[in-house]
JSON list of C-alpha atoms in Angstrom, two decimals:
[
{"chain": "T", "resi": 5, "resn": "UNK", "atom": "CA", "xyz": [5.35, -0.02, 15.60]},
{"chain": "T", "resi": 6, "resn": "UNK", "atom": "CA", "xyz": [6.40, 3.76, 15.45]},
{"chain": "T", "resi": 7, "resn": "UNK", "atom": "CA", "xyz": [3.74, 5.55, 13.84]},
{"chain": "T", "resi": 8, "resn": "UNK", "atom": "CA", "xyz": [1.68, 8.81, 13.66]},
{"chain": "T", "resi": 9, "resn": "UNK", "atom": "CA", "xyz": [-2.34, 8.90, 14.14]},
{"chain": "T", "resi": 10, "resn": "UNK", "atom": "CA", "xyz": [-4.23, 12.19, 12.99]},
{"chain": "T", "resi": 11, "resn": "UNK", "atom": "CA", "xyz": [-7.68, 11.59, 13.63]},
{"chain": "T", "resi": 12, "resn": "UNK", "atom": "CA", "xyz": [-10.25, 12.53, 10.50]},
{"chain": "T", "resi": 13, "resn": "UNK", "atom": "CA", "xyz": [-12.69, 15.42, 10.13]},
{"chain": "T", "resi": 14, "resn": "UNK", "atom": "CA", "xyz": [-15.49, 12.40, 8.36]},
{"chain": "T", "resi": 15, "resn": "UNK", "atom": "CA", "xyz": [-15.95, 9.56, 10.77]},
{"chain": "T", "resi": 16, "resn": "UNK", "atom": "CA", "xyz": [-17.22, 7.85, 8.33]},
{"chain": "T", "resi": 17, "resn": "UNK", "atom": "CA", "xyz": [-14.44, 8.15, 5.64]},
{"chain": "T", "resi": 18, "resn": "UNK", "atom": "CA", "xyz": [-12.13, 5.52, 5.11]},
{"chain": "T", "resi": 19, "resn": "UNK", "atom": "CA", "xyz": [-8.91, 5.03, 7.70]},
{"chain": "T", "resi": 20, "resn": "UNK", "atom": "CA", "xyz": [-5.76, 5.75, 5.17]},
{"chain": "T", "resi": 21, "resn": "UNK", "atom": "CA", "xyz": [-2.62, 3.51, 6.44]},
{"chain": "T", "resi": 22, "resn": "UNK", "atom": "CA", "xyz": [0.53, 4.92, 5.01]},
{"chain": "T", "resi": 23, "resn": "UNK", "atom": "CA", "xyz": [3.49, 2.74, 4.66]},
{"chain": "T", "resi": 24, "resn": "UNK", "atom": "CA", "xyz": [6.76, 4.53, 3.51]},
{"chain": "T", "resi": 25, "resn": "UNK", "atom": "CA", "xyz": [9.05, 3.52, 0.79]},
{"chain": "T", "resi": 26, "resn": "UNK", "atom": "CA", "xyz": [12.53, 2.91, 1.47]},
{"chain": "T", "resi": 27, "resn": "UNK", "atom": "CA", "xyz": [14.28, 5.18, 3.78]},
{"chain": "T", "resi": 28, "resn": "UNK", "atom": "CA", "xyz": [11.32, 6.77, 4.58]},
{"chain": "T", "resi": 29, "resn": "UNK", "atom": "CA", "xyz": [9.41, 7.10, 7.88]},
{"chain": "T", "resi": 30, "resn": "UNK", "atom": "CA", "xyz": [6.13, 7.79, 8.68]},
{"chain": "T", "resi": 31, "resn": "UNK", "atom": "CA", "xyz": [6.07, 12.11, 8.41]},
{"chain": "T", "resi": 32, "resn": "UNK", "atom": "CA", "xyz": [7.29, 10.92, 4.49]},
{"chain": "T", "resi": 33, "resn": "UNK", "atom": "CA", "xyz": [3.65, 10.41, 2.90]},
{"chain": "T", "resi": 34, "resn": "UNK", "atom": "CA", "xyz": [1.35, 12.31, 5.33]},
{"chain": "T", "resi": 35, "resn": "UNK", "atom": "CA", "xyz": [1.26, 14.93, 2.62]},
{"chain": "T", "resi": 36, "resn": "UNK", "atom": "CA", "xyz": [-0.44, 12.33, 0.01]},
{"chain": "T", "resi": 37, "resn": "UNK", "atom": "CA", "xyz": [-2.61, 11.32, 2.43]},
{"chain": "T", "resi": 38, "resn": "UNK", "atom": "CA", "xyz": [-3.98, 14.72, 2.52]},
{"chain": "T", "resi": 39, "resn": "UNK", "atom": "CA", "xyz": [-4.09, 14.91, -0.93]},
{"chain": "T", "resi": 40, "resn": "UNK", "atom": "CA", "xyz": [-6.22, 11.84, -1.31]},
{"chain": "T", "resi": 41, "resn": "UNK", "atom": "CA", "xyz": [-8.66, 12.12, 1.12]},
{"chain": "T", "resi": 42, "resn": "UNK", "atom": "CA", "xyz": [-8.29, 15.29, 3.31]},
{"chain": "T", "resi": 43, "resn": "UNK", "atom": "CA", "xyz": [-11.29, 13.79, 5.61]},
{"chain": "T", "resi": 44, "resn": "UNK", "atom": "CA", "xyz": [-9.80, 10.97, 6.79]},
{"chain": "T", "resi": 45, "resn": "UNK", "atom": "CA", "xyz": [-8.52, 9.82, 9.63]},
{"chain": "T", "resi": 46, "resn": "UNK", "atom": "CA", "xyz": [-4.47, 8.60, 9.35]},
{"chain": "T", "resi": 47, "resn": "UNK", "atom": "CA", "xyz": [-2.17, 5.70, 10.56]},
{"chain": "T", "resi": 48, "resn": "UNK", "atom": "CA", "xyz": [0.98, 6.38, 9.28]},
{"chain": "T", "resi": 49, "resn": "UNK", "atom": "CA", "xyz": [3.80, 3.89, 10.32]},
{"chain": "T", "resi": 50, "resn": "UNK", "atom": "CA", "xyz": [7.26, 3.29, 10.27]},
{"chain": "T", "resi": 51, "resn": "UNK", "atom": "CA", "xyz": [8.65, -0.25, 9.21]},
{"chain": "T", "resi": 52, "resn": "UNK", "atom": "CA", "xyz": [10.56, -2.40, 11.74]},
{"chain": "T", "resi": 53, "resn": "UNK", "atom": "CA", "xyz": [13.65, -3.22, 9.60]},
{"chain": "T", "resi": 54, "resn": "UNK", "atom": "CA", "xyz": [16.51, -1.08, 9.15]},
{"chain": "T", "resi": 55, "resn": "UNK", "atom": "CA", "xyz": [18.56, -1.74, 5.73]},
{"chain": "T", "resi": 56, "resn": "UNK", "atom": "CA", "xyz": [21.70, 0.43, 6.29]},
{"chain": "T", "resi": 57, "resn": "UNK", "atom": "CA", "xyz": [19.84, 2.81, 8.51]},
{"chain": "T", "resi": 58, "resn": "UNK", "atom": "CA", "xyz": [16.84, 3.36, 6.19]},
{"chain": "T", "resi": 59, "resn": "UNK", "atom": "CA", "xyz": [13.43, 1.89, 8.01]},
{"chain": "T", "resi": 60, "resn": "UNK", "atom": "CA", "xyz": [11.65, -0.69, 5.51]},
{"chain": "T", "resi": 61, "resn": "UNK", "atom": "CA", "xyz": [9.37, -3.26, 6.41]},
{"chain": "T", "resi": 62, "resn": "UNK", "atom": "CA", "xyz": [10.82, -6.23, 5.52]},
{"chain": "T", "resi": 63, "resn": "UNK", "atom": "CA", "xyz": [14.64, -7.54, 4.88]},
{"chain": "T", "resi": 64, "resn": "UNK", "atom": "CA", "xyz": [15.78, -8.24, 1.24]},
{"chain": "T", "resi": 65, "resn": "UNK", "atom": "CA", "xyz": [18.74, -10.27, -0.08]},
{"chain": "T", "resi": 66, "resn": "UNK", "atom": "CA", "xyz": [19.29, -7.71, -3.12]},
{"chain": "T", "resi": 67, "resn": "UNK", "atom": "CA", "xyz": [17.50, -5.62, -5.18]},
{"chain": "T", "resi": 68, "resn": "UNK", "atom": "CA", "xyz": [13.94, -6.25, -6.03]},
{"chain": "T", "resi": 69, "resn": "UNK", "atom": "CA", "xyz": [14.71, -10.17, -4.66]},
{"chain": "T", "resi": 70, "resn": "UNK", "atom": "CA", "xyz": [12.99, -10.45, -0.84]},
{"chain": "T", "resi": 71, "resn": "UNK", "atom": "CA", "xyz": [13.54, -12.52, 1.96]},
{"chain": "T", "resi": 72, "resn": "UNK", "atom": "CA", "xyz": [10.26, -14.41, 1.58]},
{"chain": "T", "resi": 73, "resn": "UNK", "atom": "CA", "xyz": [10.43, -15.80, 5.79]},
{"chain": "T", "resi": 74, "resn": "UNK", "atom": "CA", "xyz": [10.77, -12.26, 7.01]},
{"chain": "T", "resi": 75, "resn": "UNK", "atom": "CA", "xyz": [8.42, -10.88, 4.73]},
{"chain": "T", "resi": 76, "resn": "UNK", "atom": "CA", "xyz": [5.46, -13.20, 6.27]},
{"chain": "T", "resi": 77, "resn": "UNK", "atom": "CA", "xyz": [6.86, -12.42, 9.86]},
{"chain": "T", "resi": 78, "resn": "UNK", "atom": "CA", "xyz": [6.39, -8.77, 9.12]},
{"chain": "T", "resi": 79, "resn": "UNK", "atom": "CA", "xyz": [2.93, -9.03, 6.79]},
{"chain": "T", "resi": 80, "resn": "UNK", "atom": "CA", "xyz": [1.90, -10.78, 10.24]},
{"chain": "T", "resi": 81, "resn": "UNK", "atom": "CA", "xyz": [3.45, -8.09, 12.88]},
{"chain": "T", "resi": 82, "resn": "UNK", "atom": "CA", "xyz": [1.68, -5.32, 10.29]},
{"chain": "T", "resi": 83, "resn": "UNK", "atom": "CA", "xyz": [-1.83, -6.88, 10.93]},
{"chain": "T", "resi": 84, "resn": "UNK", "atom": "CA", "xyz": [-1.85, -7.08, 14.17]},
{"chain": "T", "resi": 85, "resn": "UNK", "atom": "CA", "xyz": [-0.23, -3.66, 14.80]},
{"chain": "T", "resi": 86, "resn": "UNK", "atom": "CA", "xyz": [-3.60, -2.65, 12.88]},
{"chain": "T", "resi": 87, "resn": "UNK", "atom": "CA", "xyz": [-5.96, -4.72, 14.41]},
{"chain": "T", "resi": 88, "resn": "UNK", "atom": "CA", "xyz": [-4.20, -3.33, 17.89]},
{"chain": "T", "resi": 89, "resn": "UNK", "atom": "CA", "xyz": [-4.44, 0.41, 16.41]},
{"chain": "T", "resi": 90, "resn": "UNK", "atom": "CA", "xyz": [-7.95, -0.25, 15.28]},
{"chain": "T", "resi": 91, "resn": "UNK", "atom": "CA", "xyz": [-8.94, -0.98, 19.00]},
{"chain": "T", "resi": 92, "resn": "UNK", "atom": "CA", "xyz": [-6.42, 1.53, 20.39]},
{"chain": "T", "resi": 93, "resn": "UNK", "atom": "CA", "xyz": [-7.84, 4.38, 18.89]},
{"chain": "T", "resi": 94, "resn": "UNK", "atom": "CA", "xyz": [-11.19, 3.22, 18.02]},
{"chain": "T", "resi": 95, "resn": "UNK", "atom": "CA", "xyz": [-11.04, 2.94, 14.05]},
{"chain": "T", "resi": 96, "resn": "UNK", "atom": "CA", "xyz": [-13.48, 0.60, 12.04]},
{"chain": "T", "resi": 97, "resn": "UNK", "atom": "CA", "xyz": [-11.00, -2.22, 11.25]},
{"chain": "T", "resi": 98, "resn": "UNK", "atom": "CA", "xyz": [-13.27, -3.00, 8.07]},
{"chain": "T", "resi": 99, "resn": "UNK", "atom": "CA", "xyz": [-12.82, 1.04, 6.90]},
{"chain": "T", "resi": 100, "resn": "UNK", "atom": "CA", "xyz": [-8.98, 0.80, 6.17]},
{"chain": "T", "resi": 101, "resn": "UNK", "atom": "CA", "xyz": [-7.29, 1.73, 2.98]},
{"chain": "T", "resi": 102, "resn": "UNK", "atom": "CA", "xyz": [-3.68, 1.23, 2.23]},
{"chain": "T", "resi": 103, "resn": "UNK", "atom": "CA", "xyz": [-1.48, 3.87, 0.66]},
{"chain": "T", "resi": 104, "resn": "UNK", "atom": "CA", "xyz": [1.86, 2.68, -0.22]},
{"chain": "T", "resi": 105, "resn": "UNK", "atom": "CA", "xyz": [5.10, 3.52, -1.93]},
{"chain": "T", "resi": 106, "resn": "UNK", "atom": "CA", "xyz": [7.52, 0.90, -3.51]},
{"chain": "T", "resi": 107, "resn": "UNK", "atom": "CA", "xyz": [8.34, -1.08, -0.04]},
{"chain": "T", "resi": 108, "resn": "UNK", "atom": "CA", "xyz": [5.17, -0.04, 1.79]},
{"chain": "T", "resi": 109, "resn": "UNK", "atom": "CA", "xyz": [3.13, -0.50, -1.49]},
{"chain": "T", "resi": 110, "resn": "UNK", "atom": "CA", "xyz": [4.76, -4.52, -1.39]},
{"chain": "T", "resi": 111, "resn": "UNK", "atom": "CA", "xyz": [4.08, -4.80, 2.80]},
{"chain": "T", "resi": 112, "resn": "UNK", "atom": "CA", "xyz": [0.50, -4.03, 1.60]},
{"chain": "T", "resi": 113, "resn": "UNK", "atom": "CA", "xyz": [-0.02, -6.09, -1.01]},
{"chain": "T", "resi": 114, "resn": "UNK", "atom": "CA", "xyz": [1.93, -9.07, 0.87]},
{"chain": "T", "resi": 115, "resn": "UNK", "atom": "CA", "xyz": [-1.02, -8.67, 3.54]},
{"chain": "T", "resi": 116, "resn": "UNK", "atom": "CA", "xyz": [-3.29, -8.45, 0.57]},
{"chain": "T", "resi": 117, "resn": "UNK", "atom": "CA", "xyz": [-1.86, -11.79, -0.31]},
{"chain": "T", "resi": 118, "resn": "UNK", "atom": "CA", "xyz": [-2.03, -13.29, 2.66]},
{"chain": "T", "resi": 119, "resn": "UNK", "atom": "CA", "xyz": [-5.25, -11.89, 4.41]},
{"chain": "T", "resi": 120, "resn": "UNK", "atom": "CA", "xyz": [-8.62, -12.70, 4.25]},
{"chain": "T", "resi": 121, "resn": "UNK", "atom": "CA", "xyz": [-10.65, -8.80, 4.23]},
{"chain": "T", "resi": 122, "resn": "UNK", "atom": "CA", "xyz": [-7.23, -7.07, 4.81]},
{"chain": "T", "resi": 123, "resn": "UNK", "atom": "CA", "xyz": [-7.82, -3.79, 3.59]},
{"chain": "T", "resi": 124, "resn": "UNK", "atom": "CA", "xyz": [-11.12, -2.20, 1.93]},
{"chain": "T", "resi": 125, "resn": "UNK", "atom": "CA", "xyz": [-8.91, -1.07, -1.00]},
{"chain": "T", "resi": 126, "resn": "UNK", "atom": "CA", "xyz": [-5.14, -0.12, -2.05]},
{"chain": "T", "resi": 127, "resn": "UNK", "atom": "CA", "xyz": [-3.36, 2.77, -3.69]},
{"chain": "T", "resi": 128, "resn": "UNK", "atom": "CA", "xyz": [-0.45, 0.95, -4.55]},
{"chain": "T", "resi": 129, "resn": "UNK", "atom": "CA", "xyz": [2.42, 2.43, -6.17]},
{"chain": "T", "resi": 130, "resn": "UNK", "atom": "CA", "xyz": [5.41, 1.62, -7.80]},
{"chain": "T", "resi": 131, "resn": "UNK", "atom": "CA", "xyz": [4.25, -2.38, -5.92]},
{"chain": "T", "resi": 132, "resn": "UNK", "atom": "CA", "xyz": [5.90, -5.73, -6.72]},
{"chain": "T", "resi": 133, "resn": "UNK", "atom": "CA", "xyz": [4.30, -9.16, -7.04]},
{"chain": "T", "resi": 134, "resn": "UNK", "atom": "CA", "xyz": [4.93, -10.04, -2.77]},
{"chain": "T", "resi": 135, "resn": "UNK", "atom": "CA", "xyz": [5.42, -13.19, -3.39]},
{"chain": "T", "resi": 136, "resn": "UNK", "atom": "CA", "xyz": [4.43, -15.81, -5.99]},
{"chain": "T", "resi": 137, "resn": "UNK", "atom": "CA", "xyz": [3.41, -19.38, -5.97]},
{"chain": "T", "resi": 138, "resn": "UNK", "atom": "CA", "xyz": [0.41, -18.57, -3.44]},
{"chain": "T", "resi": 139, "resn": "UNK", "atom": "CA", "xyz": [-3.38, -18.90, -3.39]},
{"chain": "T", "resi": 140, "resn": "UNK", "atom": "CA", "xyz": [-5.11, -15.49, -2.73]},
{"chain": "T", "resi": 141, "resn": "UNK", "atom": "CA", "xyz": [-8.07, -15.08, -0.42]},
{"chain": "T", "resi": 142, "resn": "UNK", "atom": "CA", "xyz": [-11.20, -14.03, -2.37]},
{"chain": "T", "resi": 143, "resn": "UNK", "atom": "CA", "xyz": [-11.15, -10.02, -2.77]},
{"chain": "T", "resi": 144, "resn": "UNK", "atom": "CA", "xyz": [-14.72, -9.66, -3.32]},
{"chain": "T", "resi": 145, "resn": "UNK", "atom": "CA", "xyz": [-14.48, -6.74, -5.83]},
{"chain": "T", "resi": 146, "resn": "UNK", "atom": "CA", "xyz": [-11.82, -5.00, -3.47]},
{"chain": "T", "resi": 147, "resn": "UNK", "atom": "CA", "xyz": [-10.99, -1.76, -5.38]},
{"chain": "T", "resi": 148, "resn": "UNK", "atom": "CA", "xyz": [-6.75, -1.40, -6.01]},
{"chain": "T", "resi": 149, "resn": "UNK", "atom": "CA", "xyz": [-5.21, 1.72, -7.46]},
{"chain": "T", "resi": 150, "resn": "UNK", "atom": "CA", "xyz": [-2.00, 0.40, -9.12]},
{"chain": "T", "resi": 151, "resn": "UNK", "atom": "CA", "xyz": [0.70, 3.51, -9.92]},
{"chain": "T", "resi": 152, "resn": "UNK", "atom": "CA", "xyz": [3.34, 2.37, -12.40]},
{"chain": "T", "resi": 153, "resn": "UNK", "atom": "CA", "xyz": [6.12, 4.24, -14.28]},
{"chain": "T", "resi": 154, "resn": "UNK", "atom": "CA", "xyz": [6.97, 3.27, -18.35]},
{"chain": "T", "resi": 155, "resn": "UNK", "atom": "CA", "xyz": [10.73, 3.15, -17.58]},
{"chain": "T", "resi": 156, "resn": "UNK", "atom": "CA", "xyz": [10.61, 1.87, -13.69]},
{"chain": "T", "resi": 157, "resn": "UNK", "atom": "CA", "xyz": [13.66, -0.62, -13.99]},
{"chain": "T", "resi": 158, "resn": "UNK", "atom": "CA", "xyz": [12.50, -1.55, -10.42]},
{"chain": "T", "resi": 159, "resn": "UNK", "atom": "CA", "xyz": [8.76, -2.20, -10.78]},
{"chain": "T", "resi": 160, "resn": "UNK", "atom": "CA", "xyz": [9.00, -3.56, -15.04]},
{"chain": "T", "resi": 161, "resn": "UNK", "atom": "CA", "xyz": [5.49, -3.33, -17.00]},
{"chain": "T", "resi": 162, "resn": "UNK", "atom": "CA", "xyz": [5.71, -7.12, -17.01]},
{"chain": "T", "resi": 163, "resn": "UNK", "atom": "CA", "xyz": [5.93, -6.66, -13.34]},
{"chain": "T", "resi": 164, "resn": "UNK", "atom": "CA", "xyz": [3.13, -4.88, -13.27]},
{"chain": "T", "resi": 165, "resn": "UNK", "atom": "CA", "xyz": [1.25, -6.81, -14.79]},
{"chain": "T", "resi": 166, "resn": "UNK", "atom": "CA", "xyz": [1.58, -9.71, -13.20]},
{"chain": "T", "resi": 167, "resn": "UNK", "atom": "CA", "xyz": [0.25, -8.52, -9.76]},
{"chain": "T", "resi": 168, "resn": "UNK", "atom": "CA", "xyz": [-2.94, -6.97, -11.80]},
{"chain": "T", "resi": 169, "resn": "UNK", "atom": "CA", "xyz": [-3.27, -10.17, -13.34]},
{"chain": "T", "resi": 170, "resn": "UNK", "atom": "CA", "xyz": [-3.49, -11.97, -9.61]},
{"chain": "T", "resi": 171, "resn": "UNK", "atom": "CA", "xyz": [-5.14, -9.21, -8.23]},
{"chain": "T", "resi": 172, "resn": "UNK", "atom": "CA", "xyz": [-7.78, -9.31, -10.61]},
{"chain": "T", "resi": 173, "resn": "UNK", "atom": "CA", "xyz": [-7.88, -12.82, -10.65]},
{"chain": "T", "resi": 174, "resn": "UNK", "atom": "CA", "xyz": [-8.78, -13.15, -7.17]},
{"chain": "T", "resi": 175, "resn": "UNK", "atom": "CA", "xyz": [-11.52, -10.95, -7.47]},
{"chain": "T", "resi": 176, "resn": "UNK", "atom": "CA", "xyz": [-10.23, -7.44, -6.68]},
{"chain": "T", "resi": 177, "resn": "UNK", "atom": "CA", "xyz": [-11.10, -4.33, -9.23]},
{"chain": "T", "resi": 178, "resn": "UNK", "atom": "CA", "xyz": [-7.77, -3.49, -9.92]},
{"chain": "T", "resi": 179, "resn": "UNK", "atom": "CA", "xyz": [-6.94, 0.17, -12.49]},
{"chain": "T", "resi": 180, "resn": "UNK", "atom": "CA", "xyz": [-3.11, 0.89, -13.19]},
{"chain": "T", "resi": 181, "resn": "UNK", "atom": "CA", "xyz": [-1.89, 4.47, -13.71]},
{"chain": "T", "resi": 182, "resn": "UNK", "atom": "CA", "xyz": [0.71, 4.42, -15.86]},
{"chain": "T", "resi": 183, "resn": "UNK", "atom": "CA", "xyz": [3.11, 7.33, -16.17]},
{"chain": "T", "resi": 184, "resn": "UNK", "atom": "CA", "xyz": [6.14, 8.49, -18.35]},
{"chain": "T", "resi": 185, "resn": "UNK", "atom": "CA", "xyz": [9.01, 8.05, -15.75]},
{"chain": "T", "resi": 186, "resn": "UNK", "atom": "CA", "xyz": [10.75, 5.45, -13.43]},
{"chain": "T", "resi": 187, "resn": "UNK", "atom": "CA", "xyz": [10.57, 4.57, -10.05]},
{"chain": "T", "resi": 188, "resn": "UNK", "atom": "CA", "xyz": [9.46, 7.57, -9.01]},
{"chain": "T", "resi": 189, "resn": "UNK", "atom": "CA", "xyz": [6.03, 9.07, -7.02]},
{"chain": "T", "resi": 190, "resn": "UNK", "atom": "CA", "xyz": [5.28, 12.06, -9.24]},
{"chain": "T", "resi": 191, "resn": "UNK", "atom": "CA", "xyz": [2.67, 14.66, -8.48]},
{"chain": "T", "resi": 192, "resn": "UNK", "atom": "CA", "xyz": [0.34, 13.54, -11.13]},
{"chain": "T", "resi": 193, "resn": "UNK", "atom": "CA", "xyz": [0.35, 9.97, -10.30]},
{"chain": "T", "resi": 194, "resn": "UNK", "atom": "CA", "xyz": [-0.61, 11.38, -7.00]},
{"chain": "T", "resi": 195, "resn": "UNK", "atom": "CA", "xyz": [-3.53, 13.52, -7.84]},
{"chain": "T", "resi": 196, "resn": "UNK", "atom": "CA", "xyz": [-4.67, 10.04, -10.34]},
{"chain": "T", "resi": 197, "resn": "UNK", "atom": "CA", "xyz": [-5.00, 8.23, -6.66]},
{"chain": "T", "resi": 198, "resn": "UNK", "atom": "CA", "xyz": [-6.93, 10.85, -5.49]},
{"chain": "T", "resi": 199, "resn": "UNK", "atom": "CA", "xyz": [-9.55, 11.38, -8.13]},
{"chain": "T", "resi": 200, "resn": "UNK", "atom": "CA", "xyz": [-9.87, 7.69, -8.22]},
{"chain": "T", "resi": 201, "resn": "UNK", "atom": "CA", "xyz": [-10.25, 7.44, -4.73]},
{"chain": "T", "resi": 202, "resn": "UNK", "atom": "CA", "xyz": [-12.48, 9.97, -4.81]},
{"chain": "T", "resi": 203, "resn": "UNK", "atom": "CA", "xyz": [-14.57, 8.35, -7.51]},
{"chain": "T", "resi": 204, "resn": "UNK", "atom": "CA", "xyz": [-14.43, 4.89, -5.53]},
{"chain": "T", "resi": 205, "resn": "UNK", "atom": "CA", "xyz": [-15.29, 5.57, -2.01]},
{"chain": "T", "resi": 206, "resn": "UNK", "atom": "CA", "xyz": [-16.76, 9.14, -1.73]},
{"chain": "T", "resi": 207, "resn": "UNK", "atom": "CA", "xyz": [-18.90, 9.25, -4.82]},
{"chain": "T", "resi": 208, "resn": "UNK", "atom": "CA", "xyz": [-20.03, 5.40, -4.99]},
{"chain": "T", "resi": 209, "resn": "UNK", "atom": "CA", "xyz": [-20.38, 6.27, -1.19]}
]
C-alpha cells in the first residue's frame, strides 16, 4: 500500500497509523499525528480503492451503506500491510495506535472488529459501526478515543452510540468527544485526541 513512514524521536512511544478520510491520501493527517504525539514514529497510508478518483479503503454502494465483502478483503489487506510494515521497518507490532478520519476511522474499527490484539488503542473520528451482526474479539481494556459531531448527518449520535456500546461491550475503554458541528475534524476535537492520548499512553506510561 502507498504510504509514508517518519520514524519517531521516542522508541518507545506508540507507532501512530493514519488512515485518511475520503479523498484523502496519506500527506492529509500527518499534521494530527504531530499534534497527538510529536514522539512517535508514523505509518501513514493511502487506501487501495478509488471512488471517483478519491483513494478510500473500501468500496461502498451509497452513502454511509458499505460493501460488507470488500470491506473484509481490505480489513485483511490492511493487516497484513502492517504486520509487513512492522517487520519492514522494524516497529513493535503490539505498539500501534490507529488515527482515523470518517473512512479510515471505519477501516480501523472494521480491523478492530475483526482482529484479535489489532491495535493498542484508536482515535477514531467521525467512525461508523463496520459492520453489525458480528462477535468481537475480547479488547482487554483497549483504550478508544471516539470524536463525534452533534449535527454529523453522516456519523448520527445513535450511530455513535452504537459502536461505543460494542466497543465497550467487548471490553475496550471507550470516551466520545462530542462537538457542536457535523461531519467535520475540527481543531478542538483534535487537540481532545491529543490530551487524551496524552493522558492514556504517556502519563499512565
Amino acid at each position: 500500500m502507498i504510504h509514508v513512514y517518519k520514524p519517531g524521536a521516542d522508541p518507545k512511544a506508540p507507532v501512530l497509523v493514519l488512515l485518511h478520510g475520503t479523498g484523502g491520501n496519506e500527506h492529509d493527517l500527518l499534521g494530527l499525528g504531530e499534534l497527538i504525539s510529536p514522539e512517535s514514529a508514523v505509518l501513514s497510508v493511502r487506501g487501495n480503492v478509488l471512488e471517483n478518483g478519491m483513494p478510500r479503503f473500501f468500496r461502498r454502494l451509497a452513502e454511509g451503506v458499505f460493501d460488507e465483502q470488500d470491506l473484509v478483503f481490505r480489513t485483511g489487506e490492511l493487516k497484513a500491510f502492517l504486520d509487513a510494515a512492522a517487520a519492514e521497518y522494524g516497529l513493535d507490532r503490539e505498539n500501534m495506535v490507529a488515527v482515523g478520519y470518517s473512512n479510515g476511522a471505519n477501516i480501523a474499527a472494521s480491523l478492530i472488529f475483526h482482529e484479535q490484539e489489532s491495535f493498542r488503542g484508536a482515535v477514531l473520528h467521525h467512525p461508523m459501526v463496520p459492520r453489525r451482526g458480528v462477535q468481537l474479539p475480547e479488547l482487554n481494556g483497549m483504550p478508544v478515543f471516539i470524536g463525534a459531531g452533534i449535527n454529523d448527518r453522516i456519523c448520527t449520535k445513535e450511530e455513535t452510540e452504537e459502536l461505543r456500546s460494542q466497543l465497550s461491550g467487548a471490553g475496550a475503554e471507550v470516551e466520545v468527544h462530542w462537538e457542536d458541528h457535523g461531519h467535520q475534524l475540527t481543531r478542538t476535537e483534535a487537540e481532545a485526541a491529543a490530551h487524551w492520548f496524552r493522558r492514556e499512553f504517556q502519563e499512565n506510561g
